[in-house]
CSV table of C-alpha atoms and ligand atoms in Angstrom, one decimal:
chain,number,residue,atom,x,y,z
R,185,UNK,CA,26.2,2.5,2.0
R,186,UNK,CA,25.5,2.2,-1.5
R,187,UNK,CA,24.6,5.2,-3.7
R,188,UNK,CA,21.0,5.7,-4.6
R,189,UNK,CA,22.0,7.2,-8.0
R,190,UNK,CA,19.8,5.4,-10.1
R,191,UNK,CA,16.5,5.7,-8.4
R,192,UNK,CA,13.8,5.4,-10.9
R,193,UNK,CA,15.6,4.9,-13.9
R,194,UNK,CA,15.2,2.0,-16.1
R,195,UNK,CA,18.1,-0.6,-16.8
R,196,UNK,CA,17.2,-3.2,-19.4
R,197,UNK,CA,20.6,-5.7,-19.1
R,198,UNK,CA,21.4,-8.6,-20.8
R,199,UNK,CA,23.9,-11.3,-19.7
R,200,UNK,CA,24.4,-15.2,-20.1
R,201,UNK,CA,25.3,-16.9,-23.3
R,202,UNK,CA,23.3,-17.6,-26.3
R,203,UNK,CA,22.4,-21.2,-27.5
R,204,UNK,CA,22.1,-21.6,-31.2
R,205,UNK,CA,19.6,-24.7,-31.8
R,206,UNK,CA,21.1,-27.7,-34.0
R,207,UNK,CA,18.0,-29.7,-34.2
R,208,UNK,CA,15.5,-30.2,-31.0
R,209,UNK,CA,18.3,-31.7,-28.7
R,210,UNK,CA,21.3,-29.9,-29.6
R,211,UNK,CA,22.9,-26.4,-29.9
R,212,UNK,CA,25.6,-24.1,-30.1
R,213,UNK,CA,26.7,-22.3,-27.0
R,214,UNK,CA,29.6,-20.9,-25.2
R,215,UNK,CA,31.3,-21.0,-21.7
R,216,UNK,CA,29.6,-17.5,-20.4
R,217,UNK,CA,28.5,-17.8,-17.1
R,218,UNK,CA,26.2,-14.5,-16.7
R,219,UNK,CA,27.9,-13.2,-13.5
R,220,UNK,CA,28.9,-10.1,-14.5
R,221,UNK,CA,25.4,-9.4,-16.1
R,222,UNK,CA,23.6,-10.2,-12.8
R,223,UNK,CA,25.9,-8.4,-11.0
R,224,UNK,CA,25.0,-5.0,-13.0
R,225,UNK,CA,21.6,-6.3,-12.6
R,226,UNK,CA,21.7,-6.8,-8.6
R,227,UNK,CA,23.3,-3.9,-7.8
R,228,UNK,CA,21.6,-1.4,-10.2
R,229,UNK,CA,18.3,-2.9,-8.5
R,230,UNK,CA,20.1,-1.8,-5.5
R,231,UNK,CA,21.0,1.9,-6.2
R,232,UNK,CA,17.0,2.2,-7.0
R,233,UNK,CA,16.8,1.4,-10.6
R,234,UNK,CA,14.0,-0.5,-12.1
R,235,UNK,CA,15.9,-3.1,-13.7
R,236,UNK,CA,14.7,-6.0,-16.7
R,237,UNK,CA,17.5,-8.9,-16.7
R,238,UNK,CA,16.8,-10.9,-20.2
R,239,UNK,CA,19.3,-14.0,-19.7
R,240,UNK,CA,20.0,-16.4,-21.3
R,241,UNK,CA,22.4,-19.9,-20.3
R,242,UNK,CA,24.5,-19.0,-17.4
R,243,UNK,CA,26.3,-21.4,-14.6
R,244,UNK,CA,25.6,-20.2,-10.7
R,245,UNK,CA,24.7,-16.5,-11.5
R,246,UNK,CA,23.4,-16.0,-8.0
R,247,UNK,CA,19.6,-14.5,-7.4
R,248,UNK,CA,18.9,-11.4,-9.0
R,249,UNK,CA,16.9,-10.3,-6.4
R,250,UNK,CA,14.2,-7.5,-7.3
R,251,UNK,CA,14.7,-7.7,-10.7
R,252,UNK,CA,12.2,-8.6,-13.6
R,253,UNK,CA,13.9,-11.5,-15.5
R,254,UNK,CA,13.2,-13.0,-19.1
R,255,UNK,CA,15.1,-15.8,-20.4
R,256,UNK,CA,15.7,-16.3,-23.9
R,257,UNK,CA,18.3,-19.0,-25.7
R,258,UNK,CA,19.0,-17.9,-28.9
R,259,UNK,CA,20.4,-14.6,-30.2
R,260,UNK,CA,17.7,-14.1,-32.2
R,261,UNK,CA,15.5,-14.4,-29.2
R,262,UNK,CA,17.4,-12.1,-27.5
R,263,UNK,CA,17.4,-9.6,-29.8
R,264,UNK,CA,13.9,-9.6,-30.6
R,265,UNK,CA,13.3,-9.1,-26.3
R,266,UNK,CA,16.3,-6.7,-26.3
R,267,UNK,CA,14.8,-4.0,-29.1
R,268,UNK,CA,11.1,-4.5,-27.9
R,269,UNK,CA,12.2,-3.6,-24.1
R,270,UNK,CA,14.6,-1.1,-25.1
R,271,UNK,CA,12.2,1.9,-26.3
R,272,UNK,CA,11.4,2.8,-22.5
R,273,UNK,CA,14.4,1.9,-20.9
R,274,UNK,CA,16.9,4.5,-19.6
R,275,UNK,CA,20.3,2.6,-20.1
R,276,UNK,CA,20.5,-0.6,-21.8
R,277,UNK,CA,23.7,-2.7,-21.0
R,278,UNK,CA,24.5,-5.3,-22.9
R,279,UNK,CA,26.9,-7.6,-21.3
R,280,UNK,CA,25.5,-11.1,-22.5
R,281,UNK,CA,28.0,-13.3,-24.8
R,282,UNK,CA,26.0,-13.4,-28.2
R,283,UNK,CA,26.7,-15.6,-30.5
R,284,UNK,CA,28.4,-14.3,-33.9
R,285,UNK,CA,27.2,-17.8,-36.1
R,286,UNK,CA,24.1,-19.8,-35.7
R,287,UNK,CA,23.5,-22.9,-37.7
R,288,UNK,CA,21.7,-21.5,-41.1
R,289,UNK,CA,18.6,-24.5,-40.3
R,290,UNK,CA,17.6,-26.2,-37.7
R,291,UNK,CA,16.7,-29.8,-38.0
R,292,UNK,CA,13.2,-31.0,-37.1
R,293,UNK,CA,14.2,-33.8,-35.7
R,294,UNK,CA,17.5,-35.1,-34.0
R,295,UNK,CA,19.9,-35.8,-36.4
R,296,UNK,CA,21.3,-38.9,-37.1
R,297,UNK,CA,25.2,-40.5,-37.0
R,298,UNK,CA,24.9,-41.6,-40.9
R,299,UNK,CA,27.3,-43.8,-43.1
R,300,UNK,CA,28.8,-40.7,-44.6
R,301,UNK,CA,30.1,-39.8,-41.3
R,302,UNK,CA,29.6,-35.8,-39.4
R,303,UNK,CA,27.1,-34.0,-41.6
R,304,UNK,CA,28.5,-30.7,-42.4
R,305,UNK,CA,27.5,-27.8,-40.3
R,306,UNK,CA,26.4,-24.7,-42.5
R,307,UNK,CA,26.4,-21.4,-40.5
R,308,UNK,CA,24.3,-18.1,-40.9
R,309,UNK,CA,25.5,-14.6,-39.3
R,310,UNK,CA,23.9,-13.5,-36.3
R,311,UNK,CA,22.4,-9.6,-36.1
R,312,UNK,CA,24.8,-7.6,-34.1
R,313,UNK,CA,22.4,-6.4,-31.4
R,314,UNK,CA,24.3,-3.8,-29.7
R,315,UNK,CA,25.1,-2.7,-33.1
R,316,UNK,CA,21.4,-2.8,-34.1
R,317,UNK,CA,20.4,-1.0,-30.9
R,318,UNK,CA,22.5,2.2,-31.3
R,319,UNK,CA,21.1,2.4,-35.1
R,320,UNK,CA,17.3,2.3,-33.6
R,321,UNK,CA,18.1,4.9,-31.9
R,322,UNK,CA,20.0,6.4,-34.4
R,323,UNK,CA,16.4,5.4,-36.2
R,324,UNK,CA,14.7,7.7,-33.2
R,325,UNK,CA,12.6,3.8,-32.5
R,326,UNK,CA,14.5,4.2,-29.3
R,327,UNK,CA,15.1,7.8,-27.5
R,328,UNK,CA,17.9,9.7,-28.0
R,329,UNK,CA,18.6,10.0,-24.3
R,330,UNK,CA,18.8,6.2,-23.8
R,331,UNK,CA,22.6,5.0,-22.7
R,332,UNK,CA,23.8,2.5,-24.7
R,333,UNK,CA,26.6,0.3,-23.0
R,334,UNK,CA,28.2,-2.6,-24.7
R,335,UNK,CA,30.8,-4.9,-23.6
R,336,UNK,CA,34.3,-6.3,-25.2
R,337,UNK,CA,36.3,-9.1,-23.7
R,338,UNK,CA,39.6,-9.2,-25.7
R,339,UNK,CA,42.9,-11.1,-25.5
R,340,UNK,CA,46.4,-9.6,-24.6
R,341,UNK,CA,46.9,-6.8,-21.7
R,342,UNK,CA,47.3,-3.3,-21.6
R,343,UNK,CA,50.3,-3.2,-24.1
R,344,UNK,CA,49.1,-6.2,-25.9
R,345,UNK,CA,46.7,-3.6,-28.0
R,346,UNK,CA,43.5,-5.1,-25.7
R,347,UNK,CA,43.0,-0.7,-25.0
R,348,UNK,CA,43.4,0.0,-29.0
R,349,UNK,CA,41.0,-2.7,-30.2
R,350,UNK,CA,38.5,-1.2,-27.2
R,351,UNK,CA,38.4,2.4,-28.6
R,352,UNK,CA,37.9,0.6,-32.1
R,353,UNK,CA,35.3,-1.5,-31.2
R,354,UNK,CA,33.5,1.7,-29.1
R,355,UNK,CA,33.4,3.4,-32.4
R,356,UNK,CA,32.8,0.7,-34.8
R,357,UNK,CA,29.8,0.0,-32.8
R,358,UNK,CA,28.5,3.1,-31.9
R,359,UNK,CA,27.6,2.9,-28.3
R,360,UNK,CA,28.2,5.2,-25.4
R,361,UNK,CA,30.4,3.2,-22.9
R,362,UNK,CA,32.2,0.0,-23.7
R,363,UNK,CA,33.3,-2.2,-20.8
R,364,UNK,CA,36.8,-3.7,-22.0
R,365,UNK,CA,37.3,-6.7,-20.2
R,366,UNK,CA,41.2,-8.5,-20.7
R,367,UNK,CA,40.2,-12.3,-21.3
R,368,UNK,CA,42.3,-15.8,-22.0
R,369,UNK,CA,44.5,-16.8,-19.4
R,370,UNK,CA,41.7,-17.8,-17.2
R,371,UNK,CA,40.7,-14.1,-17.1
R,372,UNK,CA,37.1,-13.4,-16.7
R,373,UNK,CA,35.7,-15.7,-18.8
R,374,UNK,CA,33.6,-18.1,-15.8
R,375,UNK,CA,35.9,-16.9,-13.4
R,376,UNK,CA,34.8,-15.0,-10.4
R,377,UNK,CA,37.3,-12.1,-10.6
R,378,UNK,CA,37.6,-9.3,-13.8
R,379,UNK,CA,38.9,-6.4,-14.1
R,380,UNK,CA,39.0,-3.8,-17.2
R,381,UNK,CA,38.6,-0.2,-19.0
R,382,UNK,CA,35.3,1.8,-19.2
R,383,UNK,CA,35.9,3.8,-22.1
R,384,UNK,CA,33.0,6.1,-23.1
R,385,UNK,CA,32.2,7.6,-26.6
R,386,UNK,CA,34.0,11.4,-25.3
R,387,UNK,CA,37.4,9.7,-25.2
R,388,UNK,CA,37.4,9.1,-21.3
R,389,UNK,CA,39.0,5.7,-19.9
R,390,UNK,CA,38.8,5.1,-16.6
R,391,UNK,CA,40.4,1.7,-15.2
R,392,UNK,CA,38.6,-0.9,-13.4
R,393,UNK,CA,40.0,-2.5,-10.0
R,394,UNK,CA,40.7,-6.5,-10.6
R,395,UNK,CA,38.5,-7.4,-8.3
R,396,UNK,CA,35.0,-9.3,-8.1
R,397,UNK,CA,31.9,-9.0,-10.4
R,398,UNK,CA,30.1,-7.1,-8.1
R,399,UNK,CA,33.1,-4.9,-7.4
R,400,UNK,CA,32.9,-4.2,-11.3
R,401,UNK,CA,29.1,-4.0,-11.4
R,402,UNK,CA,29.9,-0.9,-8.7
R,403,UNK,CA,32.2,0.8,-10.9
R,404,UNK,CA,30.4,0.3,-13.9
R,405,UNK,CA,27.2,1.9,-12.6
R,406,UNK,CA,29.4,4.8,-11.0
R,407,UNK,CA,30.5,5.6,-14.1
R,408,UNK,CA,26.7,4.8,-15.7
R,409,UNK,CA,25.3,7.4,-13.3
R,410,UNK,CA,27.7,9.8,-14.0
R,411,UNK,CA,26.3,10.4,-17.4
R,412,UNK,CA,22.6,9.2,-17.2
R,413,UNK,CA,20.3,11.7,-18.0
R,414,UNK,CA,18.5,13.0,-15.1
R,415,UNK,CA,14.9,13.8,-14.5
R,416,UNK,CA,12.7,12.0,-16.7
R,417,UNK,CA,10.5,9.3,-16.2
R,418,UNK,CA,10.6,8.2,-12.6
Q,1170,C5P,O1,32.0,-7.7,-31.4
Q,1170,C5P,P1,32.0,-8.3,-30.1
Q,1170,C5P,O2,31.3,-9.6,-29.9
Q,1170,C5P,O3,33.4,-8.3,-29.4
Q,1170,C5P,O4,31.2,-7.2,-29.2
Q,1170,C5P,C1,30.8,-7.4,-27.9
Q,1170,C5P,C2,29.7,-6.6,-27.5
Q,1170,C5P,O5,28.7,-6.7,-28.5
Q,1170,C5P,C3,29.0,-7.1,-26.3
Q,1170,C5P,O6,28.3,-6.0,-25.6
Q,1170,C5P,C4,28.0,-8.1,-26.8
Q,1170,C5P,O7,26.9,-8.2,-25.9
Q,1170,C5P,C5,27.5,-7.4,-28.1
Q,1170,C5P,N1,27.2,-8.3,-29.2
Q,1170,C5P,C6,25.9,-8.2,-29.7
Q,1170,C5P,N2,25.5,-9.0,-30.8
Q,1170,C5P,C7,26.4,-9.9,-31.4
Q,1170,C5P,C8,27.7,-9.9,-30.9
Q,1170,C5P,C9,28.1,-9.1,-29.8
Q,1170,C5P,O8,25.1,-7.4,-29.2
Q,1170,C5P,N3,26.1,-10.6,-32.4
């Protein structure tokens, strides 16, 4: 049976990819599929939470049953839905695949194949939202006790430095866990498998089983529950 852990408690998550609009036909985007985000979502809904899914594009994510879900494309969108809904949630998790660039305008109309040939494509800097949610709360916008888990899919293995630039990126952002997901090779990226490091701000790494999404989502949310605040709100 599952644990009932997270009864009550409210898990914001975010997962897909972001699409940064080109003009009113086109965008930017990447090859995130959301499974992993729904999966967290799905089985934190399970262990009792009330759970808020904002997703954006994602391939065959599978039902998030008895979940709220908000669907945004861009990472501008997504942030805006991400800071608004975190200031009552418990633990946010941000496992979506944000964009770092988006193109600096967006044409109002489709853009044309001209003489010149490929019209240059001038891109702007997207907010780092995890980043931007741990300084809100740093801000006291969101509370104190709210988790803050973000995610980092990097190349190489466990020799191959993927641990090293894990702890950097926990600190460099500030959260409170860090998923640290090994990627390339047909790792994780779309695939139905991962497997990975939860690393939390106190300097503990626990490994993750290779195994599927929702085996991860269960480990994830072990470790989640471990160090949730309890009481509060239910
Ligand atoms: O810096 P990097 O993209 O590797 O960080 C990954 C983590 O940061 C993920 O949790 C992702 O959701 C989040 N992120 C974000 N805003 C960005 C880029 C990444 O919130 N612009």
């Amino acid at each position: 049976a599952l644990p009932y852990d997270l009864a009550g408690r409210r898990v914001l998550v975010s997962a897909g990819g972001t699409r940064e609009p080109l003009d009113p036909v086109r965008y930017l985007g990447n090859h995130s599929s959301g499974k992993q985000g729904y999966a967290l979502a799905r089985a934190a809904a399970q262990r009792g939470a009330h759970v808020t899914l904002v997703a954006g594009a994602t391939s065959n994510p599978g039902e998030p049953a008895a979940v709220d879900v908000v669907h945004i494309d861009s990472a501008v969108e997504l942030e805006r839905e991400m800071q608004a809904r975190a200031v009552d949630a418990d633990v946010v998790i941000m496992a979506a695949a944000v964009a770092d660039f988006r193109p600096i305008s967006v044409a109002g109309s489709k853009i044309k194949k001209g003489a010149d040939g490929p019209a240059p494509i001038t891109l702007a800097e997207n907010p780092d939202i995890l980043a931007g949610l741990v300084r809100a709360r740093n801000d006291g916008v969101i509370p104190a006790a709210t988790l803050i888990v973000g995610f980092a899919a990097e190349t190489g293995d466990e020799n191959g430095g993927v641990l090293d630039h894990g702890r950097a990126k926990l600190r460099r952002k500030g959260c409170d866990l860090l998923i640290v997901n090994a990627v390339g090779d047909g790792k994780a990226f779309g695939t139905e498998d991962n497997t990975g490091w939860v690393l939390t701000a106190d300097g503990r790494e626990t490994a993750l089983p290779f195994g599927s999404k929702t085996l991860m989502a269960s480990r994830i949310l072990d470790e989640v529950a471990a160090v949730v605040p309890n009481g509060g709100r239910a």
